XYZ file of N, CA and C in Angstrom:
372
model
N 13.697 49.876 9.430
C 14.501 49.023 9.587
C 13.529 47.422 10.746
N 13.092 48.071 11.856
C 12.431 46.977 12.421
C 11.015 46.647 11.934
N 10.135 47.638 11.490
C 9.207 47.829 10.810
C 9.443 46.709 9.309
N 10.612 46.932 8.364
C 10.420 45.573 7.716
C 10.574 44.574 7.976
N 11.544 44.189 9.267
C 11.717 42.988 9.366
C 10.302 41.784 9.870
N 9.438 43.290 10.965
C 8.199 42.537 11.093
C 7.638 42.051 10.026
N 7.795 42.956 9.093
C 6.884 42.133 7.521
C 7.461 41.259 7.283
N 8.690 40.923 6.728
C 9.293 39.605 6.263
C 9.163 38.192 7.254
N 8.992 38.305 8.595
C 8.388 37.730 10.040
C 7.058 37.850 9.367
N 6.226 38.449 9.489
C 4.737 38.572 9.414
C 4.536 37.319 8.324
N 5.598 37.838 6.031
C 4.995 36.741 5.706
C 5.482 35.909 5.762
N 6.602 35.526 6.074
C 7.003 34.187 7.013
C 5.795 33.340 7.417
N 5.097 33.612 8.129
C 4.655 33.228 8.866
C 3.265 32.341 8.513
N 3.288 33.640 7.716
C 1.804 33.350 6.295
C 1.835 32.561 5.575
N 2.894 32.324 4.987
C 3.357 31.691 4.175
C 3.876 30.039 5.066
N 4.160 30.043 6.081
C 4.645 28.778 6.345
C 2.667 28.161 6.958
N 2.026 28.821 7.315
C 0.253 28.495 7.559
C -0.174 28.020 6.130
N 0.020 28.829 5.111
C -0.431 28.819 4.196
C -0.010 27.270 3.677
N 1.648 27.045 3.834
C 1.617 25.404 3.581
C 0.990 24.210 4.378
N 1.002 24.661 5.785
C 0.889 23.802 6.343
C -0.808 23.680 6.269
N -1.889 24.130 6.137
C -2.621 24.447 5.407
C -3.318 23.439 4.548
N -2.239 23.442 3.409
C -2.194 22.854 1.660
C -2.135 21.158 2.013
N -1.082 21.268 3.288
C -0.706 19.313 3.536
C -1.719 18.896 4.272
N -2.032 19.635 5.361
C -3.138 19.144 5.639
C -4.448 18.869 5.527
N -4.639 19.443 4.576
C -5.931 19.421 3.594
C -5.828 18.402 3.254
N -4.373 18.400 2.005
C -4.466 17.018 1.139
C -4.351 15.744 1.676
N -3.993 15.573 3.025
C -4.476 14.511 3.334
C -5.670 13.527 3.733
N -7.025 15.221 3.903
C -8.310 14.957 4.660
C -9.102 12.986 4.459
N -8.458 13.125 3.324
C -9.336 11.897 2.745
C -8.502 10.778 2.807
N -7.579 10.499 3.195
C -6.548 9.209 3.491
C -7.283 8.143 4.106
N -7.584 7.077 3.691
C -8.149 6.046 4.742
C -7.462 4.828 4.652
N -7.612 3.899 5.912
C -7.262 2.548 5.891
C -8.069 1.767 5.578
N -7.847 0.890 4.682
C -8.079 -0.507 3.799
C -8.368 -1.887 4.507
N -8.813 -2.754 5.049
C -8.913 -3.027 5.905
C -9.681 -4.475 5.491
N -8.985 -5.685 4.616
C -9.143 -6.640 4.240
C -10.115 -7.614 4.716
N -11.386 -8.092 5.498
C -12.369 -9.069 5.943
C -13.190 -9.976 5.113
N -12.551 -9.875 3.869
C -13.472 -10.433 2.956
C -13.379 -11.950 3.214
N -12.413 -12.559 3.751
C -11.920 -13.833 3.547
C -10.762 -14.402 2.360
N -10.938 -13.413 1.954
C -9.757 -13.320 0.425
C -8.816 -12.496 0.163
N -7.973 -13.211 -0.600
C -7.010 -11.546 -1.107
C -7.245 -10.969 -1.977
N -6.895 -10.058 -2.475
C -7.159 -8.841 -3.204
C -6.154 -8.056 -4.228
N -6.281 -8.350 -5.483
C -5.394 -8.127 -6.047
C -5.159 -6.570 -6.516
N -6.238 -6.177 -6.378
C -6.748 -5.004 -6.975
C -7.662 -4.060 -6.603
N -7.751 -2.721 -6.180
C -8.182 -1.725 -5.180
C -8.370 -0.480 -6.243
N -9.701 -0.611 -6.530
C -9.914 1.234 -7.587
C -11.012 1.624 -6.861
N -10.728 2.952 -6.826
C -11.404 4.372 -5.929
C -11.995 4.998 -6.882
N -13.361 4.792 -6.835
C -13.914 5.942 -8.006
C -15.525 7.336 -7.294
N -15.574 8.239 -7.674
C -16.068 8.907 -7.261
C -17.592 8.018 -7.687
N -18.563 8.470 -6.217
C -19.425 7.538 -6.416
C -20.683 7.778 -7.654
N -21.425 6.564 -8.340
C -22.026 6.498 -9.274
C -20.909 7.009 -10.414
N -20.343 6.666 -10.393
C -19.333 6.459 -11.962
C -18.898 5.056 -11.913
N -18.951 5.033 -13.446
C -18.167 4.196 -13.934
C -16.615 4.009 -14.241
N -16.118 5.033 -14.023
C -14.774 5.643 -14.668
C -14.089 4.757 -13.272
N -13.308 3.517 -13.491
C -12.481 3.113 -12.084
C -11.009 4.001 -12.238
N -10.558 3.977 -12.993
C -9.108 4.299 -12.724
C -7.922 3.018 -12.954
N -6.666 4.105 -12.392
C -5.267 2.756 -12.245
C -6.028 1.876 -11.050
N -5.418 0.704 -10.852
C -5.277 0.430 -9.666
C -4.928 0.555 -8.369
N -5.199 1.274 -7.309
C -4.381 1.868 -5.858
C -3.535 0.762 -5.491
N -4.090 -0.545 -5.428
C -3.082 -1.263 -5.069
C -1.517 -1.491 -5.742
N -1.562 -1.307 -6.691
C -0.037 -1.455 -7.593
C -0.066 -3.480 -7.297
N 1.799 -3.079 -6.927
C 2.082 -4.531 -6.670
C 1.776 -5.120 -5.595
N 1.744 -6.626 -5.920
C 1.422 -7.339 -4.329
C -0.098 -7.596 -4.457
N -0.438 -7.855 -3.199
C -1.896 -7.805 -2.689
C -2.405 -7.327 -1.262
N -3.877 -8.027 -1.110
C -3.802 -6.950 -0.124
C -4.635 -8.695 0.782
N -3.698 -9.399 1.430
C -4.596 -10.356 2.363
C -5.483 -10.136 2.971
N -6.509 -12.238 3.399
C -7.446 -11.466 3.943
C -6.850 -10.869 5.541
N -7.389 -10.243 6.591
C -7.026 -9.510 7.244
C -5.849 -8.622 7.567
N -5.398 -8.228 6.408
C -4.460 -7.263 6.538
C -4.675 -5.976 6.302
N -4.505 -4.894 5.999
C -4.668 -3.789 5.957
C -3.386 -2.386 5.617
N -3.967 -1.570 4.125
C -3.242 -0.880 4.055
C -3.813 0.392 4.119
N -2.539 1.504 4.409
C -3.588 2.833 4.077
C -3.176 3.592 2.558
N -4.283 3.817 1.984
C -4.924 4.595 0.949
C -4.523 5.881 1.271
N -3.717 6.682 0.082
C -3.490 8.509 -0.239
C -4.866 8.472 -0.687
N -5.586 9.645 -0.284
C -6.528 10.279 -1.226
C -7.057 11.633 -0.630
N -6.232 12.142 -2.230
C -6.521 13.804 -1.623
C -7.660 14.565 -2.186
N -8.436 13.810 -3.422
C -9.883 14.557 -3.730
C -10.429 14.241 -3.064
N -10.824 16.086 -1.480
C -11.529 16.262 -0.742
C -12.542 16.523 -1.556
N -13.105 17.277 -2.926
C -13.774 18.135 -3.808
C -14.738 17.336 -4.176
N -14.640 15.610 -3.814
C -15.285 14.400 -4.560
C -15.164 14.087 -3.021
N -15.957 13.993 -2.111
C -15.626 12.793 -1.304
C -16.589 11.826 -1.181
N -17.718 11.662 -2.136
C -18.371 9.966 -1.992
C -17.682 9.549 -2.566
N -17.278 8.441 -2.597
C -16.522 7.360 -3.744
C -16.619 5.679 -3.177
N -16.559 5.193 -4.526
C -17.112 3.609 -4.209
C -15.571 3.507 -4.285
N -15.861 2.114 -3.750
C -14.543 1.222 -4.066
C -14.826 -0.078 -4.512
N -13.598 0.001 -5.500
C -14.253 -2.106 -6.264
C -12.840 -2.629 -6.272
N -12.884 -3.938 -6.112
C -11.828 -4.705 -5.355
C -12.280 -6.402 -6.711
N -10.501 -6.237 -6.804
C -10.486 -7.605 -7.610
C -10.163 -8.298 -6.283
N -10.637 -9.622 -6.426
C -10.361 -11.173 -6.149
C -9.243 -11.574 -6.479
N -7.939 -12.383 -5.820
C -6.823 -12.800 -6.341
C -6.854 -14.371 -6.888
N -7.818 -14.705 -6.330
C -8.328 -16.663 -6.594
C -8.942 -16.958 -7.346
N -10.131 -15.474 -8.322
C -10.722 -15.983 -9.700
C -10.582 -14.888 -10.015
N -10.329 -13.566 -9.860
C -10.679 -11.976 -10.790
C -12.180 -11.902 -10.404
N -12.845 -12.056 -9.597
C -14.012 -11.815 -9.866
C -13.602 -10.224 -9.126
N -15.297 -9.345 -9.040
C -15.187 -7.897 -9.140
C -15.975 -7.597 -8.097
N -15.875 -6.897 -6.638
C -17.008 -6.160 -5.939
C -16.864 -5.100 -5.892
N -18.431 -4.223 -5.649
C -18.380 -2.842 -5.614
C -18.568 -2.932 -3.870
N -18.275 -1.914 -3.436
C -19.394 -1.122 -2.337
C -18.891 0.473 -2.495
N -20.798 0.706 -1.773
C -20.410 2.124 -3.037
C -21.157 2.927 -1.430
N -20.460 3.926 -2.113
C -20.718 6.082 -0.712
C -20.111 5.201 0.100
N -19.145 6.014 0.157
C -17.975 6.187 1.092
C -17.794 7.579 0.895
N -18.151 8.398 2.308
C -17.440 9.970 2.883
C -15.990 9.535 2.837
N -15.038 9.871 1.662
C -13.254 9.527 2.180
C -13.290 10.788 3.565
N -13.914 11.806 3.009
C -13.721 12.652 3.819
C -14.180 12.532 5.268
N -14.656 11.857 5.753
C -15.460 11.938 6.799
C -14.340 10.454 7.575
N -14.819 9.532 6.843
C -13.817 7.933 7.515
C -12.575 8.439 7.175
N -12.118 7.170 8.513
C -10.924 7.182 8.482
C -9.571 4.990 8.411
N -11.014 4.607 8.282
C -11.011 3.175 8.336
C -11.762 2.743 8.076
N -11.852 1.643 6.622
C -12.966 1.167 6.014
C -12.997 -0.783 6.076
N -13.703 -1.026 6.737
C -13.076 -2.334 6.891
C -14.250 -3.108 5.816
N -14.048 -4.017 4.954
C -14.465 -5.003 3.948
C -15.109 -5.898 4.150
N -16.190 -6.324 4.142
C -16.428 -8.159 4.225
C -17.686 -8.492 3.234
N -16.978 -9.820 2.951
C -18.191 -10.209 1.558
C -18.538 -11.606 2.047
N -19.602 -12.073 1.365
C -19.740 -13.052 1.583
C -19.725 -13.927 0.401
N -19.003 -14.813 -0.379
C -18.867 -14.953 -1.769
C -20.325 -16.128 -1.935
N -21.008 -16.561 -1.161
C -22.101 -17.576 -1.243
C -23.127 -17.298 -1.664
N -23.378 -15.921 -0.335
C -24.608 -15.108 -0.934
C -24.774 -13.969 -1.896
N -23.130 -13.293 -2.072
C -22.623 -12.192 -3.051
C -23.252 -10.676 -1.702
N -23.329 -11.048 -0.740
C -23.954 -10.373 0.327
C -22.438 -9.140 1.125
N -22.314 -7.931 0.344
C -21.365 -7.193 0.803
C -21.398 -6.051 2.239
N -20.324 -5.696 2.830
C -21.151 -5.167 4.079
C -20.014 -4.347 4.354
N -19.926 -3.464 5.319
C -18.737 -2.222 5.633
C -18.819 -1.630 6.800
N -17.563 -1.695 7.306
C -17.684 -0.676 8.531
C -16.778 0.025 8.193
N -17.114 1.453 8.565
C -16.514 2.700 8.531
C -15.739 3.201 9.900
N -14.995 4.110 10.081
C -14.555 4.259 11.230
C -14.258 6.361 11.319
């Protein structure tokens, strides 16, 4: 009876460890996006690097105002290299930032100079 209790306890421990590992891995590519572009963002898209298939707007309802930030849940750790496209609220223009390794960064600060069309970003 003691042996079967030990087996049950060991099985439960292994199951809990597996569940914790899956949960920790699922959020491994989550990141905070900081808008320092000078403009409100109405849409955010994330796509595997060098693909043109942007999918759905990840921002959803509302906007991401200048100097504001938002946490984005991103669990595609199999495709760490991602591009980010935003659409600005005031004129619907689109800008793309390329090649972020979302498995290694936790915070991305986007910058944009509309006059020169220069994009830059800082990642942590």
